[in-house]
Amino acid sequence: QETINTTRATTSQKCVRTNDIENVGVTARHHTFFEMLGNFSFGDYFKEQACFMAWQLSTEVYNIPPSRIHVSVFETDDEAYAIWTEKVGVDKRHVHRLGADDNFWAAGPTGPCGPCTELYYDFAPENGYDAIDLANDDDRFLEFYNLVFMEMNRAADGSTTPLERKCIDTGMGLERMAQVLQGVDNNYETDLLFPIIETMVQLMPSSSGDDMRAVYTTLDETTQRYLKVIADHTRASINLLSDGVLPSNVGRGYVLRRLIRRTVRCCRLIGVDASKAVEAAAETAFSLTGAAPGLEIPDPKKVQKELGKEVARFLETLDRGETLLMDVIAKAKADGADKISGNDAFVLYDTFGFPVDITSEVAAEHGLTVDMAGFEEEMEAQKSRSRKAVSAVDVTAAGAFGAVLESNGSTDFVGYEEVEAAGATVVGVFEVAEEDQEAMKANLKGAKKEKKQKAAKEEKEDSKQKAATGPPTKFKVVLDRTPFYAESGGQVGDRGLLMINNARWRVLDCQKAASGQLHVHDVTFDGLLGEPSVEKPTPPPASAQLEVGMVVDAAAVDATARRRITAHHSATHLLQSALKSVLGDELKQAGSYCDASRLRFDFSGPSVDGPLTPEQLAEVEALVNSWTTGSALPRTAREMPIKEASEMGATMAFGEKYGDVVRVVDFGQGVSVELCGGCHVENTAQIGLFRIVAETGIAAGVRRIEAVVGESAYEYLSTRDNTFSQVCGMLAAQPDEVVSRVGSMQKDSVSLNKELAALKEKMAELEASRILSESVTEAGNGAYVAASMDGTPAAALQTAAKFLLESVEAKLGGGDDDEPKPVCILLSSVLAAEEKLAFACAANDAAVKDRGLNAGKLVGAVAKVAGGGGGGKPNLAQAGGRDITKAGEALEKAREELAAAFDDQ
């Protein structure tokens, strides 16, 4: 087991739980996603100090009145009872002894365990002390803080012995504490969730007014429950997606898919467009994460994209499933049955993804029920089939690799010195069930986003699950020693071959397990020695089985890939040094990645407030190249105490954990000094040309540089050169003439565009002159125009509106006081090529003052008819429309509004 040096910790953990998903929205406090706050002691403070700290936090920091807090202790824990009543000073009437079901914690049948004490909030202290039931009276009491005293170890026979290091493990639900501090009836009405509900209420057809909370209180209980489910599930979904989970039919992906689909169903049930509603709910949920460090959503656009794809996929499923369900209902009625068979309901669910609860609801609308007992039987049969298809060992469980570590010790990595080794012994072999591949990979990679594969299409996943009953084709192999580097520190795992007895095994990847102490090789059967490689994953023949104890004849890393990986990794170190030289030593690494084709380096710092300038990028690139092509700086690597490494100024990699002894990699005796366990070139000349290919922002204050070196740089520049040659040919120019030629073309383009715009405005004025003679309506003491000028761009349309306004004013002349008479012009234009409408409105001061017209409001109302909008000032405004088929209706709306405004009757 891993030894930790920390004796105290505080945490805020994002948690997802769906085992009681049916209670979400039903009770005041059930959620699928919640944030758990905690403080921990590992052999440091214990029971008395933990109680004092909990009381101080609750009453002095959160300012909860002591009269509102009740405490429970384990029924035989006299020590805890005495601490609360005698030392902390809690009223004895507020301290209650409860049994093991409520106040005793255990990790399982065996292992660490101990009594608990819990703090409850009293919503109705006026009810007094008679018949207090902390465990069951959820209406009055809310448990908000749980303290576990891990002081014993339970053996298999049930006996317990004191732990050598007694520990504290506490938990406080953020959502529950928010309910208490904000004084609302349930978690869903806190500022963690209610803004999402308000967004949904606003979208409902029946909503009116500005106070969505008031509207919410008028809704029936069922609708409120649907809204709570949408809020909860949206919050869970965006956090899962942001953490790299993608919808699928297995593991965490299935949990996410179920959450999104339940959200879609609830949107339909409250009568809103599911696609728009889910997008709007997610946007609101994004806005709620900014004030919570560690809970920000770094790429909302990506989350929205994946969310939208899953929503669209499920809406198609619903449409298809509803058609099939109607056929099932018709058949049941024709047969005189009063229920849908469990098998039919299961086929709809298993084959078409149609939720059984929706099947039940639709069936009820047609006077039928669903044979749920039969459905559950089919479900259990499927689970049984799945269990039989899974291999003997669940390698996602840490215990599987832990057992290998305990029996054989850690893997001896010899890959720094050599890329091929012989004589290693197989100490662990695990078959991997096909449907567990992605889950295995994600688990062993520590959920690293760079290596996660995108989810397969739904139909492929379905067929994959059904085909997973054959013999395994993929294995996890652990050796006692290996030259294969296991992914860490931003460097990808090695690939290559294992030769064992008479067979070749292709190593697809190498990952760490058991707290980084084991190297786990992902392998598939590649063929027998002397025979060609197999073309696809194939179960090994009986003569080529993997077994613990076998000796490896050769473990060979792909040397070409390793050479290119190490070049990119070493260049990453030099890039960081160059960036610090250009931007300042305060620069901090925020992540890195390097494989055989490229490198990526993320960084932040006080001077990083936007994109690097071209000059800064050129300086960084030139500095790195001075080290890689202008000299051959030697690389040294040695182990030393971490304190010594820190004193010599060694840079530590982002996100890495270090022990007491570390490996320090030094290029050029101080050019770059970093703590690193990765593989590197012997000297910087082996890196070759360094070329930056992109510099982008990935988060607030965090920039990313992507670069290529050596052969990858040559390939990149070769592609660029070929493209440039094509450009030269298209321009009929020599390479040194391209810039000036493109500059001339840009100037010509600007000039021609100006001439074109002027011509269009002139044409618009000519068209306006025609309208002036044909379409002016005089009414009251003024005049108005509502006409179309199809094909006229928006800018020219506004110019035409102003021209007509002045022309009509001049035509009418002044009134008795010689002031212009009221005039209003509204023009529309169908822009067929762009499939949109443009509107422009101009009104003089007399029209605004005497006729109450407002150009902005008028043009906005007209554009709304065509599915658009817009506005502007009272005298001049413009708008756009999306539905060109509504152009006539929009113009008719304008005529009606203007006629009413100019009507003196």
PDB file of C-alpha atoms in Angstrom, residues 443-545:
ATOM      1  CA  ASN A 443      -9.428   3.320 -15.330  1.00  0.00           C
ATOM      2  CA  LEU A 444      -5.795   2.455 -15.952  1.00  0.00           C
ATOM      3  CA  LYS A 445      -5.068   5.784 -17.594  1.00  0.00           C
ATOM      4  CA  GLY A 446      -6.367   7.576 -14.544  1.00  0.00           C
ATOM      5  CA  ALA A 447      -9.083   9.144 -16.693  1.00  0.00           C
ATOM      6  CA  LYS A 448      -6.546  11.173 -18.681  1.00  0.00           C
ATOM      7  CA  LYS A 449      -8.447  13.023 -21.343  1.00  0.00           C
ATOM      8  CA  GLU A 450      -5.691  12.883 -23.911  1.00  0.00           C
ATOM      9  CA  LYS A 451      -5.964   9.124 -24.185  1.00  0.00           C
ATOM     10  CA  LYS A 452      -9.695   8.596 -23.884  1.00  0.00           C
ATOM     11  CA  GLN A 453     -11.302   7.292 -27.031  1.00  0.00           C
ATOM     12  CA  LYS A 454     -14.541   8.672 -28.346  1.00  0.00           C
ATOM     13  CA  ALA A 455     -17.617   6.573 -27.724  1.00  0.00           C
ATOM     14  CA  ALA A 456     -18.581   4.214 -30.560  1.00  0.00           C
ATOM     15  CA  LYS A 457     -21.853   4.701 -32.348  1.00  0.00           C
ATOM     16  CA  GLU A 458     -24.822   3.299 -30.499  1.00  0.00           C
ATOM     17  CA  GLU A 459     -25.538   0.470 -32.873  1.00  0.00           C
ATOM     18  CA  LYS A 460     -21.926  -0.675 -32.741  1.00  0.00           C
ATOM     19  CA  GLU A 461     -22.016  -0.694 -28.951  1.00  0.00           C
ATOM     20  CA  ASP A 462     -25.172  -2.776 -28.979  1.00  0.00           C
ATOM     21  CA  SER A 463     -23.658  -5.337 -31.327  1.00  0.00           C
ATOM     22  CA  LYS A 464     -20.422  -5.315 -29.328  1.00  0.00           C
ATOM     23  CA  GLN A 465     -22.278  -6.245 -26.153  1.00  0.00           C
ATOM     24  CA  LYS A 466     -24.107  -9.063 -27.904  1.00  0.00           C
ATOM     25  CA  ALA A 467     -20.883 -10.424 -29.400  1.00  0.00           C
ATOM     26  CA  ALA A 468     -18.899 -10.405 -26.178  1.00  0.00           C
ATOM     27  CA  THR A 469     -19.548 -14.034 -25.365  1.00  0.00           C
ATOM     28  CA  GLY A 470     -16.563 -15.469 -27.273  1.00  0.00           C
ATOM     29  CA  PRO A 471     -13.055 -16.143 -25.970  1.00  0.00           C
ATOM     30  CA  PRO A 472     -11.052 -13.047 -25.028  1.00  0.00           C
ATOM     31  CA  THR A 473      -8.723 -11.368 -27.520  1.00  0.00           C
ATOM     32  CA  LYS A 474      -7.172  -8.747 -25.250  1.00  0.00           C
ATOM     33  CA  PHE A 475      -5.125  -9.198 -22.115  1.00  0.00           C
ATOM     34  CA  LYS A 476      -3.380  -7.251 -19.381  1.00  0.00           C
ATOM     35  CA  VAL A 477       0.113  -8.591 -18.721  1.00  0.00           C
ATOM     36  CA  VAL A 478       2.414  -7.673 -15.824  1.00  0.00           C
ATOM     37  CA  LEU A 479       6.137  -8.532 -15.981  1.00  0.00           C
ATOM     38  CA  ASP A 480       8.653  -8.485 -13.153  1.00  0.00           C
ATOM     39  CA  ARG A 481      10.920  -6.302 -15.330  1.00  0.00           C
ATOM     40  CA  THR A 482      10.231  -4.433 -18.572  1.00  0.00           C
ATOM     41  CA  PRO A 483      11.712  -1.914 -21.027  1.00  0.00           C
ATOM     42  CA  PHE A 484       8.196  -0.602 -21.802  1.00  0.00           C
ATOM     43  CA  TYR A 485       7.583   2.874 -20.411  1.00  0.00           C
ATOM     44  CA  ALA A 486       4.193   3.230 -18.716  1.00  0.00           C
ATOM     45  CA  GLU A 487       2.379   6.484 -19.467  1.00  0.00           C
ATOM     46  CA  SER A 488       3.083   9.260 -16.956  1.00  0.00           C
ATOM     47  CA  GLY A 489       4.445  12.790 -16.801  1.00  0.00           C
ATOM     48  CA  GLY A 490       2.849  13.610 -20.137  1.00  0.00           C
ATOM     49  CA  GLN A 491       4.772  10.886 -22.035  1.00  0.00           C
ATOM     50  CA  VAL A 492       2.645   8.200 -23.699  1.00  0.00           C
ATOM     51  CA  GLY A 493       3.145   4.517 -23.023  1.00  0.00           C
ATOM     52  CA  ASP A 494       5.369   2.439 -25.296  1.00  0.00           C
ATOM     53  CA  ARG A 495       4.235   0.002 -27.960  1.00  0.00           C
ATOM     54  CA  GLY A 496       6.065  -3.031 -29.285  1.00  0.00           C
ATOM     55  CA  LEU A 497       6.186  -6.827 -29.080  1.00  0.00           C
ATOM     56  CA  LEU A 498       6.519  -9.577 -26.493  1.00  0.00           C
ATOM     57  CA  MET A 499       7.916 -12.936 -27.629  1.00  0.00           C
ATOM     58  CA  ILE A 500       6.876 -15.725 -25.283  1.00  0.00           C
ATOM     59  CA  ASN A 501       7.553 -19.350 -26.144  1.00  0.00           C
ATOM     60  CA  ASN A 502       6.344 -19.807 -29.724  1.00  0.00           C
ATOM     61  CA  ALA A 503       4.107 -16.731 -29.968  1.00  0.00           C
ATOM     62  CA  ARG A 504       4.256 -12.979 -30.569  1.00  0.00           C
ATOM     63  CA  TRP A 505       2.107 -10.612 -28.535  1.00  0.00           C
ATOM     64  CA  ARG A 506       1.577  -7.050 -29.746  1.00  0.00           C
ATOM     65  CA  VAL A 507       1.820  -4.438 -26.973  1.00  0.00           C
ATOM     66  CA  LEU A 508      -0.749  -1.740 -27.745  1.00  0.00           C
ATOM     67  CA  ASP A 509      -0.105   0.399 -24.689  1.00  0.00           C
ATOM     68  CA  CYS A 510       1.537   0.387 -21.294  1.00  0.00           C
ATOM     69  CA  GLN A 511      -0.068   1.960 -18.219  1.00  0.00           C
ATOM     70  CA  LYS A 512       0.682   2.200 -14.527  1.00  0.00           C
ATOM     71  CA  ALA A 513      -1.346   0.469 -11.803  1.00  0.00           C
ATOM     72  CA  ALA A 514      -1.166  -0.137  -8.062  1.00  0.00           C
ATOM     73  CA  SER A 515      -0.221   3.458  -7.238  1.00  0.00           C
ATOM     74  CA  GLY A 516       2.254   3.540 -10.120  1.00  0.00           C
ATOM     75  CA  GLN A 517       4.294   0.553  -8.935  1.00  0.00           C
ATOM     76  CA  LEU A 518       3.276  -1.855 -11.706  1.00  0.00           C
ATOM     77  CA  HIS A 519       3.645  -1.534 -15.484  1.00  0.00           C
ATOM     78  CA  VAL A 520       0.620  -3.119 -17.150  1.00  0.00           C
ATOM     79  CA  HIS A 521       0.955  -4.084 -20.820  1.00  0.00           C
ATOM     80  CA  ASP A 522      -2.180  -4.120 -23.004  1.00  0.00           C
ATOM     81  CA  VAL A 523      -1.577  -6.977 -25.434  1.00  0.00           C
ATOM     82  CA  THR A 524      -3.265  -8.900 -28.239  1.00  0.00           C
ATOM     83  CA  PHE A 525      -2.151 -12.090 -29.960  1.00  0.00           C
ATOM     84  CA  ASP A 526      -0.024 -11.135 -33.002  1.00  0.00           C
ATOM     85  CA  GLY A 527       0.765 -14.597 -34.394  1.00  0.00           C
ATOM     86  CA  LEU A 528       2.987 -17.615 -33.985  1.00  0.00           C
ATOM     87  CA  LEU A 529       6.728 -17.211 -34.562  1.00  0.00           C
ATOM     88  CA  GLY A 530       7.560 -17.608 -38.231  1.00  0.00           C
ATOM     89  CA  GLU A 531       4.009 -16.785 -39.327  1.00  0.00           C
ATOM     90  CA  PRO A 532       2.494 -13.477 -40.558  1.00  0.00           C
ATOM     91  CA  SER A 533       0.815 -11.140 -38.111  1.00  0.00           C
ATOM     92  CA  VAL A 534      -2.924 -11.605 -37.662  1.00  0.00           C
ATOM     93  CA  GLU A 535      -5.026  -8.885 -39.300  1.00  0.00           C
ATOM     94  CA  LYS A 536      -7.507  -8.345 -36.465  1.00  0.00           C
ATOM     95  CA  PRO A 537      -7.810  -9.229 -32.762  1.00  0.00           C
ATOM     96  CA  THR A 538      -7.967 -13.011 -32.616  1.00  0.00           C
ATOM     97  CA  PRO A 539      -8.207 -15.397 -29.654  1.00  0.00           C
ATOM     98  CA  PRO A 540      -4.822 -17.124 -29.237  1.00  0.00           C
ATOM     99  CA  PRO A 541      -4.647 -20.813 -30.168  1.00  0.00           C
ATOM    100  CA  ALA A 542      -4.289 -23.458 -27.491  1.00  0.00           C
ATOM    101  CA  SER A 543      -0.568 -23.638 -28.210  1.00  0.00           C
ATOM    102  CA  ALA A 544      -0.065 -19.956 -27.386  1.00  0.00           C
ATOM    103  CA  GLN A 545      -1.658 -19.294 -24.025  1.00  0.00           C
TER     104      GLN A 545
END
